[in-house]
mmCIF file of C-alpha atoms and ligand atoms in Angstrom:
data_model
loop_
_atom_site.group_PDB
_atom_site.id
_atom_site.type_symbol
_atom_site.label_atom_id
_atom_site.label_comp_id
_atom_site.label_asym_id
_atom_site.label_seq_id
_atom_site.Cartn_x
_atom_site.Cartn_y
_atom_site.Cartn_z
ATOM 1 C CA UNK A 1 80.284 152.155 47.042
ATOM 2 C CA UNK A 2 79.441 149.038 44.440
ATOM 3 C CA UNK A 3 82.473 148.136 43.925
ATOM 4 C CA UNK A 4 83.295 149.014 47.915
ATOM 5 C CA UNK A 5 80.471 146.221 48.606
ATOM 6 C CA UNK A 6 82.100 143.974 45.844
ATOM 7 C CA UNK A 7 85.826 143.925 47.783
ATOM 8 C CA UNK A 8 83.831 143.609 51.101
ATOM 9 C CA UNK A 9 81.574 140.097 49.684
ATOM 10 C CA UNK A 10 85.291 139.179 48.757
ATOM 11 C CA UNK A 11 87.155 139.146 51.436
ATOM 12 C CA UNK A 12 84.713 137.797 53.585
ATOM 13 C CA UNK A 13 84.764 134.695 50.906
ATOM 14 C CA UNK A 14 88.458 134.467 51.573
ATOM 15 C CA UNK A 15 87.817 134.621 54.804
ATOM 16 C CA UNK A 16 85.416 131.898 54.767
ATOM 17 C CA UNK A 17 87.791 129.506 52.542
ATOM 18 C CA UNK A 18 90.590 129.880 55.279
ATOM 19 C CA UNK A 19 88.219 128.701 58.566
ATOM 20 C CA UNK A 20 86.813 125.925 55.570
ATOM 21 C CA UNK A 21 90.032 124.739 54.230
ATOM 22 C CA UNK A 22 92.482 125.761 56.642
ATOM 23 C CA UNK A 23 94.386 127.373 54.398
ATOM 24 C CA UNK A 24 97.273 130.096 55.635
ATOM 25 C CA UNK A 25 95.427 133.446 55.043
ATOM 26 C CA UNK A 26 95.918 134.307 51.826
ATOM 27 C CA UNK A 27 94.796 137.613 52.624
ATOM 28 C CA UNK A 28 98.022 138.769 54.576
ATOM 29 C CA UNK A 29 101.321 139.018 53.732
ATOM 30 C CA UNK A 30 104.128 137.338 55.220
ATOM 31 C CA UNK A 31 103.569 134.418 57.844
ATOM 32 C CA UNK A 32 100.803 135.548 59.516
ATOM 33 C CA UNK A 33 100.431 132.909 62.213
ATOM 34 C CA UNK A 34 97.079 132.871 63.365
ATOM 35 C CA UNK A 35 93.840 134.775 61.961
ATOM 36 C CA UNK A 36 93.441 137.911 64.205
ATOM 37 C CA UNK A 37 94.343 138.903 67.352
ATOM 38 C CA UNK A 38 92.020 140.469 70.621
ATOM 39 C CA UNK A 39 93.995 142.956 72.353
ATOM 40 C CA UNK A 40 91.822 143.553 76.462
ATOM 41 C CA UNK A 41 93.079 145.508 79.266
ATOM 42 C CA UNK A 42 94.033 148.911 80.309
ATOM 43 C CA UNK A 43 96.421 151.386 79.566
ATOM 44 C CA UNK A 44 99.250 149.134 78.710
ATOM 45 C CA UNK A 45 97.925 147.805 76.027
ATOM 46 C CA UNK A 46 95.529 150.675 74.668
ATOM 47 C CA UNK A 47 95.792 152.053 71.236
ATOM 48 C CA UNK A 48 93.306 154.364 71.322
ATOM 49 C CA UNK A 49 89.871 153.536 73.025
ATOM 50 C CA UNK A 50 90.292 156.704 75.074
ATOM 51 C CA UNK A 51 91.222 160.084 72.574
ATOM 52 C CA UNK A 52 86.804 160.940 72.682
ATOM 53 C CA UNK A 53 86.561 159.854 76.273
ATOM 54 C CA UNK A 54 85.551 162.730 78.439
ATOM 55 C CA UNK A 55 88.508 161.512 80.715
ATOM 56 C CA UNK A 56 92.135 161.954 82.501
ATOM 57 C CA UNK A 57 93.359 159.069 80.820
ATOM 58 C CA UNK A 58 94.406 160.093 78.133
ATOM 59 C CA UNK A 59 97.797 159.451 75.489
ATOM 60 C CA UNK A 60 96.521 161.415 71.887
ATOM 61 C CA UNK A 61 98.951 164.398 72.770
ATOM 62 C CA UNK A 62 102.260 165.164 72.427
ATOM 63 C CA UNK A 63 105.177 163.721 73.244
ATOM 64 C CA UNK A 64 102.965 160.378 73.995
ATOM 65 C CA UNK A 65 103.633 159.174 70.761
ATOM 66 C CA UNK A 66 107.219 160.562 70.059
ATOM 67 C CA UNK A 67 109.102 157.381 68.264
ATOM 68 C CA UNK A 68 105.665 156.174 66.472
ATOM 69 C CA UNK A 69 105.041 156.406 63.184
ATOM 70 C CA UNK A 70 101.961 157.501 62.874
ATOM 71 C CA UNK A 71 102.646 160.550 66.424
ATOM 72 C CA UNK A 72 100.426 160.412 69.386
ATOM 73 C CA UNK A 73 98.222 157.696 68.946
ATOM 74 C CA UNK A 74 96.545 157.546 72.195
ATOM 75 C CA UNK A 75 99.306 155.051 72.942
ATOM 76 C CA UNK A 76 100.631 155.261 76.500
ATOM 77 C CA UNK A 77 104.199 154.924 75.363
ATOM 78 C CA UNK A 78 106.232 156.724 73.383
ATOM 79 C CA UNK A 79 106.403 154.255 70.339
ATOM 80 C CA UNK A 80 105.192 150.527 70.369
ATOM 81 C CA UNK A 81 103.629 149.201 73.204
ATOM 82 C CA UNK A 82 103.570 145.353 74.205
ATOM 83 C CA UNK A 83 99.891 144.554 71.980
ATOM 84 C CA UNK A 84 102.084 145.685 69.121
ATOM 85 C CA UNK A 85 105.390 143.780 69.809
ATOM 86 C CA UNK A 86 102.673 140.871 69.990
ATOM 87 C CA UNK A 87 101.341 141.633 66.939
ATOM 88 C CA UNK A 88 104.630 141.985 64.891
ATOM 89 C CA UNK A 89 106.463 138.797 66.501
ATOM 90 C CA UNK A 90 102.641 136.639 64.640
ATOM 91 C CA UNK A 91 103.542 138.085 61.533
ATOM 92 C CA UNK A 92 100.573 141.112 61.387
ATOM 93 C CA UNK A 93 101.805 143.289 58.757
ATOM 94 C CA UNK A 94 99.567 146.348 60.671
ATOM 95 C CA UNK A 95 98.061 146.946 64.060
ATOM 96 C CA UNK A 96 95.212 145.198 65.555
ATOM 97 C CA UNK A 97 92.955 148.587 65.046
ATOM 98 C CA UNK A 98 91.346 150.108 68.287
ATOM 99 C CA UNK A 99 87.301 149.180 68.266
ATOM 100 C CA UNK A 100 86.804 153.422 68.408
ATOM 101 C CA UNK A 101 87.523 152.863 64.997
ATOM 102 C CA UNK A 102 87.633 149.667 63.816
ATOM 103 C CA UNK A 103 85.350 149.092 60.442
ATOM 104 C CA UNK A 104 83.771 146.176 58.380
ATOM 105 C CA UNK A 105 86.108 143.332 57.329
ATOM 106 C CA UNK A 106 88.987 144.870 59.060
ATOM 107 C CA UNK A 107 88.168 143.294 62.442
ATOM 108 C CA UNK A 108 88.056 140.056 61.133
ATOM 109 C CA UNK A 109 91.891 140.403 62.164
ATOM 110 C CA UNK A 110 91.275 141.191 65.575
ATOM 111 C CA UNK A 111 90.557 144.386 67.502
ATOM 112 C CA UNK A 112 91.958 146.602 70.273
ATOM 113 C CA UNK A 113 89.850 146.492 73.370
ATOM 114 C CA UNK A 114 92.053 148.204 75.824
ATOM 115 C CA UNK A 115 91.348 151.052 77.619
ATOM 116 C CA UNK A 116 93.715 153.032 79.412
ATOM 117 C CA UNK A 117 92.383 153.507 83.983
ATOM 118 C CA UNK A 118 90.158 150.593 83.235
ATOM 119 C CA UNK A 119 89.726 147.656 85.626
ATOM 120 C CA UNK A 120 88.376 143.803 86.609
ATOM 121 C CA UNK A 121 85.848 146.150 88.918
ATOM 122 C CA UNK A 122 83.928 148.587 86.977
ATOM 123 C CA UNK A 123 84.287 151.167 89.247
ATOM 124 C CA UNK A 124 88.125 151.268 89.214
ATOM 125 C CA UNK A 125 89.421 154.859 88.531
ATOM 126 C CA UNK A 126 86.035 156.391 88.247
ATOM 127 C CA UNK A 127 87.524 159.726 89.217
ATOM 128 C CA UNK A 128 89.425 159.946 86.529
ATOM 129 C CA UNK A 129 86.654 160.297 84.298
ATOM 130 C CA UNK A 130 85.601 157.675 81.684
ATOM 131 C CA UNK A 131 87.101 154.233 80.984
ATOM 132 C CA UNK A 132 86.319 150.833 79.489
ATOM 133 C CA UNK A 133 85.887 148.555 82.113
ATOM 134 C CA UNK A 134 86.540 144.818 81.118
ATOM 135 C CA UNK A 135 83.324 143.860 81.276
ATOM 136 C CA UNK A 136 82.382 146.861 79.148
ATOM 137 C CA UNK A 137 84.818 146.018 76.534
ATOM 138 C CA UNK A 138 83.176 142.046 76.954
ATOM 139 C CA UNK A 139 80.850 143.939 76.095
ATOM 140 C CA UNK A 140 82.105 145.335 72.761
ATOM 141 C CA UNK A 141 83.136 142.318 72.280
ATOM 142 C CA UNK A 142 80.165 141.011 71.457
ATOM 143 C CA UNK A 143 79.538 143.992 69.434
ATOM 144 C CA UNK A 144 82.246 142.473 67.231
ATOM 145 C CA UNK A 145 80.896 138.824 67.503
ATOM 146 C CA UNK A 146 77.679 140.328 66.160
ATOM 147 C CA UNK A 147 78.557 141.357 63.222
ATOM 148 C CA UNK A 148 81.227 138.998 62.168
ATOM 149 C CA UNK A 149 78.333 136.660 62.260
ATOM 150 C CA UNK A 150 76.502 138.983 60.040
ATOM 151 C CA UNK A 151 79.096 139.437 57.599
ATOM 152 C CA UNK A 152 80.057 135.575 57.786
ATOM 153 C CA UNK A 153 76.193 134.319 57.272
ATOM 154 C CA UNK A 154 76.692 131.058 60.246
ATOM 155 C CA UNK A 155 77.199 132.264 63.527
ATOM 156 C CA UNK A 156 78.793 128.590 63.829
ATOM 157 C CA UNK A 157 81.204 129.625 61.627
ATOM 158 C CA UNK A 158 82.141 132.689 63.435
ATOM 159 C CA UNK A 159 82.038 130.398 66.762
ATOM 160 C CA UNK A 160 84.835 128.337 64.536
ATOM 161 C CA UNK A 161 87.135 131.258 62.796
ATOM 162 C CA UNK A 162 87.336 133.259 66.611
ATOM 163 C CA UNK A 163 89.233 129.875 68.436
ATOM 164 C CA UNK A 164 91.710 130.369 65.904
ATOM 165 C CA UNK A 165 92.456 133.601 67.803
ATOM 166 C CA UNK A 166 94.603 134.949 69.683
ATOM 167 C CA UNK A 167 93.489 136.807 73.150
ATOM 168 C CA UNK A 168 95.914 138.550 75.259
ATOM 169 C CA UNK A 169 95.131 140.406 78.523
ATOM 170 C CA UNK A 170 96.752 142.810 80.842
ATOM 171 C CA UNK A 171 94.398 143.764 83.720
ATOM 172 C CA UNK A 172 94.562 144.219 87.657
ATOM 173 C CA UNK A 173 96.979 147.579 87.593
ATOM 174 C CA UNK A 174 93.581 149.902 88.134
ATOM 175 C CA UNK A 175 92.531 148.045 90.458
ATOM 176 C CA UNK A 176 95.192 148.608 92.433
ATOM 177 C CA UNK A 177 96.726 151.347 91.105
ATOM 178 C CA UNK A 178 93.498 153.778 90.918
ATOM 179 C CA UNK A 179 91.020 151.773 93.703
ATOM 180 C CA UNK A 180 92.747 149.457 96.612
ATOM 181 C CA UNK A 181 95.906 152.018 97.063
ATOM 182 C CA UNK A 182 94.087 154.805 97.754
ATOM 183 C CA UNK A 183 91.832 154.837 100.584
ATOM 184 C CA UNK A 184 91.108 158.536 100.788
ATOM 185 C CA UNK A 185 88.440 157.900 97.431
ATOM 186 C CA UNK A 186 87.857 154.737 97.101
ATOM 187 C CA UNK A 187 86.553 152.408 100.568
ATOM 188 C CA UNK A 188 88.229 148.611 98.878
ATOM 189 C CA UNK A 189 91.155 149.621 101.881
ATOM 190 C CA UNK A 190 88.513 149.685 104.314
ATOM 191 C CA UNK A 191 87.059 147.285 103.522
ATOM 192 C CA UNK A 192 89.410 144.114 102.530
ATOM 193 C CA UNK A 193 92.580 143.028 103.511
ATOM 194 C CA UNK A 194 95.190 142.201 100.560
ATOM 195 C CA UNK A 195 94.532 138.837 100.361
ATOM 196 C CA UNK A 196 90.956 139.399 100.875
ATOM 197 C CA UNK A 197 91.038 142.187 97.991
ATOM 198 C CA UNK A 198 93.304 140.118 95.656
ATOM 199 C CA UNK A 199 90.762 137.079 95.585
ATOM 200 C CA UNK A 200 87.584 139.105 95.314
ATOM 201 C CA UNK A 201 89.611 140.273 91.928
ATOM 202 C CA UNK A 202 90.804 137.025 90.780
ATOM 203 C CA UNK A 203 86.863 135.229 91.023
ATOM 204 C CA UNK A 204 85.520 138.343 89.220
ATOM 205 C CA UNK A 205 88.962 138.079 86.671
ATOM 206 C CA UNK A 206 87.900 134.731 86.161
ATOM 207 C CA UNK A 207 84.250 134.709 85.489
ATOM 208 C CA UNK A 208 85.297 137.670 83.126
ATOM 209 C CA UNK A 209 87.579 135.274 81.398
ATOM 210 C CA UNK A 210 85.379 132.540 81.491
ATOM 211 C CA UNK A 211 82.850 135.105 79.526
ATOM 212 C CA UNK A 212 85.856 135.227 77.400
ATOM 213 C CA UNK A 213 85.855 131.637 76.384
ATOM 214 C CA UNK A 214 81.730 131.467 76.511
ATOM 215 C CA UNK A 215 82.688 133.783 73.400
ATOM 216 C CA UNK A 216 84.735 131.229 71.608
ATOM 217 C CA UNK A 217 88.069 131.996 72.212
ATOM 218 C CA UNK A 218 90.183 129.693 72.973
ATOM 219 C CA UNK A 219 93.524 130.509 72.746
ATOM 220 C CA UNK A 220 94.036 132.683 75.734
ATOM 221 C CA UNK A 221 97.034 134.892 76.932
ATOM 222 C CA UNK A 222 96.934 136.482 80.501
ATOM 223 C CA UNK A 223 100.069 138.858 81.338
ATOM 224 C CA UNK A 224 100.838 139.264 85.111
ATOM 225 C CA UNK A 225 100.592 143.738 86.215
ATOM 226 C CA UNK A 226 103.913 143.554 88.473
ATOM 227 C CA UNK A 227 106.081 146.214 89.912
ATOM 228 C CA UNK A 228 103.009 148.803 90.737
ATOM 229 C CA UNK A 229 105.776 149.667 93.892
ATOM 230 C CA UNK A 230 108.356 150.550 92.015
ATOM 231 C CA UNK A 231 106.467 152.758 89.037
ATOM 232 C CA UNK A 232 107.779 156.799 89.609
ATOM 233 C CA UNK A 233 104.838 157.810 89.949
ATOM 234 C CA UNK A 234 103.874 155.764 93.484
ATOM 235 C CA UNK A 235 107.325 156.002 94.655
ATOM 236 C CA UNK A 236 106.343 160.421 94.286
ATOM 237 C CA UNK A 237 103.511 159.743 95.662
ATOM 238 C CA UNK A 238 104.658 157.765 98.904
ATOM 239 C CA UNK A 239 107.816 159.724 98.662
ATOM 240 C CA UNK A 240 110.334 157.051 99.630
ATOM 241 C CA UNK A 241 113.912 158.684 98.541
ATOM 242 C CA UNK A 242 116.086 156.535 99.180
ATOM 243 C CA UNK A 243 114.486 153.114 98.190
ATOM 244 C CA UNK A 244 113.704 151.638 94.600
ATOM 245 C CA UNK A 245 110.134 150.136 95.786
ATOM 246 C CA UNK A 246 107.527 151.450 98.035
ATOM 247 C CA UNK A 247 106.958 147.323 99.708
ATOM 248 C CA UNK A 248 104.054 147.846 101.070
ATOM 249 C CA UNK A 249 102.588 148.108 97.212
ATOM 250 C CA UNK A 250 104.202 145.187 96.012
ATOM 251 C CA UNK A 251 102.916 143.006 98.982
ATOM 252 C CA UNK A 252 99.650 143.340 97.776
ATOM 253 C CA UNK A 253 99.924 143.494 94.775
ATOM 254 C CA UNK A 254 102.355 140.104 95.088
ATOM 255 C CA UNK A 255 98.493 138.421 96.359
ATOM 256 C CA UNK A 256 96.993 139.406 93.338
ATOM 257 C CA UNK A 257 99.767 138.079 91.508
ATOM 258 C CA UNK A 258 100.091 134.479 93.096
ATOM 259 C CA UNK A 259 96.554 133.619 92.426
ATOM 260 C CA UNK A 260 97.568 134.405 88.859
ATOM 261 C CA UNK A 261 98.916 131.045 88.055
ATOM 262 C CA UNK A 262 96.638 128.437 89.936
ATOM 263 C CA UNK A 263 93.560 130.584 88.251
ATOM 264 C CA UNK A 264 95.094 129.906 84.766
ATOM 265 C CA UNK A 265 94.742 126.060 85.775
ATOM 266 C CA UNK A 266 91.619 126.173 87.005
ATOM 267 C CA UNK A 267 90.684 127.546 83.779
ATOM 268 C CA UNK A 268 91.999 124.885 81.676
ATOM 269 C CA UNK A 269 90.899 122.047 83.225
ATOM 270 C CA UNK A 270 87.329 123.696 84.271
ATOM 271 C CA UNK A 271 86.671 124.550 80.428
ATOM 272 C CA UNK A 272 87.395 121.589 77.699
ATOM 273 C CA UNK A 273 89.781 122.466 74.637
ATOM 274 C CA UNK A 274 91.137 126.048 76.361
ATOM 275 C CA UNK A 275 94.474 127.077 76.490
ATOM 276 C CA UNK A 276 94.516 129.627 78.664
ATOM 277 C CA UNK A 277 98.740 130.926 79.417
ATOM 278 C CA UNK A 278 100.123 132.562 81.824
ATOM 279 C CA UNK A 279 102.830 135.643 81.377
ATOM 280 C CA UNK A 280 105.143 136.032 84.178
ATOM 281 C CA UNK A 281 106.020 139.723 84.321
ATOM 282 C CA UNK A 282 108.222 140.121 87.052
ATOM 283 C CA UNK A 283 110.229 136.887 85.850
ATOM 284 C CA UNK A 284 110.430 139.007 82.596
ATOM 285 C CA UNK A 285 110.730 142.732 84.098
ATOM 286 C CA UNK A 286 114.080 141.929 86.369
ATOM 287 C CA UNK A 287 116.241 141.154 83.804
ATOM 288 C CA UNK A 288 114.915 143.315 81.212
ATOM 289 C CA UNK A 289 117.566 145.693 81.751
ATOM 290 C CA UNK A 290 120.382 144.464 81.645
ATOM 291 C CA UNK A 291 119.884 142.640 78.832
ATOM 292 C CA UNK A 292 119.159 146.512 76.366
ATOM 293 C CA UNK A 293 121.416 148.324 78.377
ATOM 294 C CA UNK A 294 118.682 149.820 80.208
ATOM 295 C CA UNK A 295 120.215 152.300 82.596
ATOM 296 C CA UNK A 296 118.031 154.199 84.082
ATOM 297 C CA UNK A 297 115.009 152.803 86.092
ATOM 298 C CA UNK A 298 113.690 155.412 88.029
ATOM 299 C CA UNK A 299 113.600 158.487 86.454
ATOM 300 C CA UNK A 300 110.955 158.793 83.806
ATOM 301 C CA UNK A 301 111.416 160.286 80.491
ATOM 302 C CA UNK A 302 108.644 162.990 79.763
ATOM 303 C CA UNK A 303 108.659 166.554 81.443
ATOM 304 C CA UNK A 304 104.846 165.217 83.692
ATOM 305 C CA UNK A 305 102.077 166.902 84.893
ATOM 306 C CA UNK A 306 102.157 168.902 88.225
ATOM 307 C CA UNK A 307 99.187 167.243 90.198
ATOM 308 C CA UNK A 308 101.158 164.825 92.742
ATOM 309 C CA UNK A 309 100.598 160.840 91.929
ATOM 310 C CA UNK A 310 98.967 161.445 89.018
ATOM 311 C CA UNK A 311 102.421 160.927 86.708
ATOM 312 C CA UNK A 312 101.312 161.674 82.948
ATOM 313 C CA UNK A 313 102.882 163.002 80.153
ATOM 314 C CA UNK A 314 102.484 167.090 80.988
ATOM 315 C CA UNK A 315 100.964 168.412 77.524
ATOM 316 C CA UNK A 316 103.062 169.578 75.056
ATOM 317 C CA UNK A 317 106.103 168.869 77.757
ATOM 318 C CA UNK A 318 109.427 167.941 76.730
ATOM 319 C CA UNK A 319 110.651 164.375 76.424
ATOM 320 C CA UNK A 320 114.973 162.945 77.113
ATOM 321 C CA UNK A 321 117.271 162.102 74.540
ATOM 322 C CA UNK A 322 118.079 159.250 75.931
ATOM 323 C CA UNK A 323 115.280 156.934 75.541
ATOM 324 C CA UNK A 324 116.373 153.697 74.857
ATOM 325 C CA UNK A 325 118.238 154.411 78.519
ATOM 326 C CA UNK A 326 115.064 154.868 80.386
ATOM 327 C CA UNK A 327 112.988 151.985 82.210
ATOM 328 C CA UNK A 328 110.319 154.775 82.605
ATOM 329 C CA UNK A 329 108.690 157.049 79.936
ATOM 330 C CA UNK A 330 105.796 158.929 82.082
ATOM 331 C CA UNK A 331 105.193 158.150 85.812
ATOM 332 C CA UNK A 332 103.746 154.755 84.807
ATOM 333 C CA UNK A 333 104.721 153.353 81.589
ATOM 334 C CA UNK A 334 108.293 151.641 79.990
ATOM 335 C CA UNK A 335 108.979 152.968 77.097
ATOM 336 C CA UNK A 336 109.268 151.026 73.854
ATOM 337 C CA UNK A 337 112.370 149.259 74.755
ATOM 338 C CA UNK A 338 110.967 147.474 77.597
ATOM 339 C CA UNK A 339 107.962 147.170 75.638
ATOM 340 C CA UNK A 340 109.990 145.419 72.848
ATOM 341 C CA UNK A 341 111.960 143.016 75.466
ATOM 342 C CA UNK A 342 108.909 142.043 77.674
ATOM 343 C CA UNK A 343 106.609 141.302 74.167
ATOM 344 C CA UNK A 344 109.571 139.318 73.045
ATOM 345 C CA UNK A 345 109.963 137.084 75.913
ATOM 346 C CA UNK A 346 106.440 136.803 76.243
ATOM 347 C CA UNK A 347 105.843 134.911 72.183
ATOM 348 C CA UNK A 348 109.806 132.682 73.677
ATOM 349 C CA UNK A 349 110.128 132.541 76.605
ATOM 350 C CA UNK A 350 114.174 132.583 78.342
ATOM 351 C CA UNK A 351 113.826 131.770 81.398
ATOM 352 C CA UNK A 352 111.827 129.229 82.145
ATOM 353 C CA UNK A 353 109.714 131.591 84.568
ATOM 354 C CA UNK A 354 108.189 133.822 82.114
ATOM 355 C CA UNK A 355 105.398 131.703 80.255
ATOM 356 C CA UNK A 356 103.382 129.148 82.063
ATOM 357 C CA UNK A 357 103.034 126.284 80.929
ATOM 358 C CA UNK A 358 104.248 127.106 77.383
ATOM 359 C CA UNK A 359 104.700 130.870 75.447
ATOM 360 C CA UNK A 360 102.616 132.502 72.913
ATOM 361 C CA UNK A 361 104.616 131.255 69.986
ATOM 362 C CA UNK A 362 104.076 127.679 71.196
ATOM 363 C CA UNK A 363 100.277 128.605 72.211
ATOM 364 C CA UNK A 364 99.582 129.828 67.737
ATOM 365 C CA UNK A 365 101.061 126.408 67.134
ATOM 366 C CA UNK A 366 98.187 124.748 68.388
HETATM 367 C C1 NAG B 401 75.576 138.587 72.961
HETATM 368 O O1 NAG B 401 74.540 139.441 72.712
HETATM 369 C C2 NAG B 401 73.599 139.346 72.104
HETATM 370 C C3 NAG B 401 72.929 140.319 71.891
HETATM 371 O O2 NAG B 401 72.455 141.264 71.194
HETATM 372 C C4 NAG B 401 72.918 138.271 74.047
HETATM 373 O O3 NAG B 401 71.442 137.522 73.490
HETATM 374 C C5 NAG B 401 73.814 137.398 73.620
HETATM 375 O O4 NAG B 401 73.619 136.767 74.948
HETATM 376 C C6 NAG B 401 75.305 137.591 74.472
HETATM 377 N N1 NAG B 401 76.546 137.178 74.299
HETATM 378 C C7 NAG B 401 76.817 136.669 75.587
HETATM 379 C C8 NAG B 401 77.631 135.264 74.868
HETATM 380 O O5 NAG B 401 76.530 137.745 76.703
HETATM 381 C C1 NAG B 402 77.022 126.676 59.244
HETATM 382 O O1 NAG B 402 78.678 126.317 59.648
HETATM 383 C C2 NAG B 402 78.624 125.308 59.372
HETATM 384 C C3 NAG B 402 80.200 124.361 59.619
HETATM 385 O O2 NAG B 402 80.980 125.888 59.582
HETATM 386 C C4 NAG B 402 77.990 124.203 58.659
HETATM 387 O O3 NAG B 402 77.660 122.990 59.113
HETATM 388 C C5 NAG B 402 76.388 124.485 58.774
HETATM 389 O O4 NAG B 402 75.956 124.316 57.874
HETATM 390 C C6 NAG B 402 76.564 126.388 58.353
HETATM 391 N N1 NAG B 402 75.118 127.034 58.999
HETATM 392 C C7 NAG B 402 74.605 127.215 57.373
HETATM 393 C C8 NAG B 402 73.032 127.931 57.973
HETATM 394 O O5 NAG B 402 75.372 127.281 56.142
HETATM 395 C C1 NAG B 403 107.441 134.810 88.698
HETATM 396 O O1 NAG B 403 109.146 135.352 88.305
HETATM 397 C C2 NAG B 403 109.609 135.497 89.743
HETATM 398 C C3 NAG B 403 111.032 135.721 89.615
HETATM 399 O O2 NAG B 403 111.051 135.111 88.397
HETATM 400 C C4 NAG B 403 109.283 134.412 90.667
HETATM 401 O O3 NAG B 403 109.577 134.147 92.096
HETATM 402 C C5 NAG B 403 107.997 133.646 91.035
HETATM 403 O O4 NAG B 403 107.847 132.799 91.318
HETATM 404 C C6 NAG B 403 106.770 133.675 89.709
HETATM 405 N N1 NAG B 403 105.450 133.384 90.061
HETATM 406 C C7 NAG B 403 105.191 132.915 88.835
HETATM 407 C C8 NAG B 403 104.034 132.866 89.246
HETATM 408 O O5 NAG B 403 105.640 131.428 88.110
#
């Protein structure tokens, strides 16, 4: 017990030194580019926060994690997700812990709050069971900050530290998949035209990102959504045999995507010292397959559970062997191969449309 306390005190002292003297983080090996990485969003970034929730949105069973060193962890893919690759590219020697299990000084490296089925709107995906909406994730972040302030014994110092971290956020997929596109379960599509719904989402999202800023964040990466009309589960639900994507879905989601870049501009001009950047997932996704030899864009790799439109892997079900050639792992989520490319191009833009106004590697240097 005594020795544990000493170790913790030592760690906090080192972190204090890093903040005060702007030293390269001495706690970590290699070239870590920023002291901390915080992750918010939905299943695309979740790494275990839903494991103990009462929900159908879980991925902590095989064959999820078939290519991940620790096996099934709650990641909604076969291997690493985009957030894992971003952590690697930023030089972290271990992945960022989920809020559900993070302890003590570990939270100074950052925390992942991402939760499968989470939305911008609190009611999104309520039919799936429990999930940690973006508003709840922000409240969890406040809990983390309170712990950090207690450990550092100084709120100002905590805020200074938090301003050096990178924050990555990807949310909005479920506000369509598990809300607007389910007219039999949610009133939103009866109440709002696509344009109005997109405006509503952007208004909320913008407030939520401002809250993140008020919690000390200054380097914030907003990942766009896209291609929902092309995911196998939606094609299955809409029964479009011949087309590659459901066009009506894509045109509704496009209304939201079109507003992200102006939202970033507004946040950057309204909030002093804020550096928000936007990652254009569409720009990246359209050229991913050919760059890494992904030849199958339509069929999920894992055996899908029978519930129509659910799209999750069947518990203990099979998985394809040509995993690196498949874009989709299950009915909704990309496999590790595209995740790697998406992260690499978010980190170092390949096309000028990939990241706006600049990429994550440049954000890290600020
Ligand atoms: C964070 O929570 C504390 C209470 O624990 C509250 O006083 C404070 O206003 C919250 N901060 C923000 C920015 O919401
Ligand atoms: C907290 O940290 C700030 C700046 O890092 C410093 O100026 C201030 O004196 C500290 N406050 C306390 C009570 O230690
Ligand atoms: C995102 O990329 C797509 C494809 O290159 C492009 O058509 C679109 O204009 C880009 N969107 C933004 C907001 O930059």
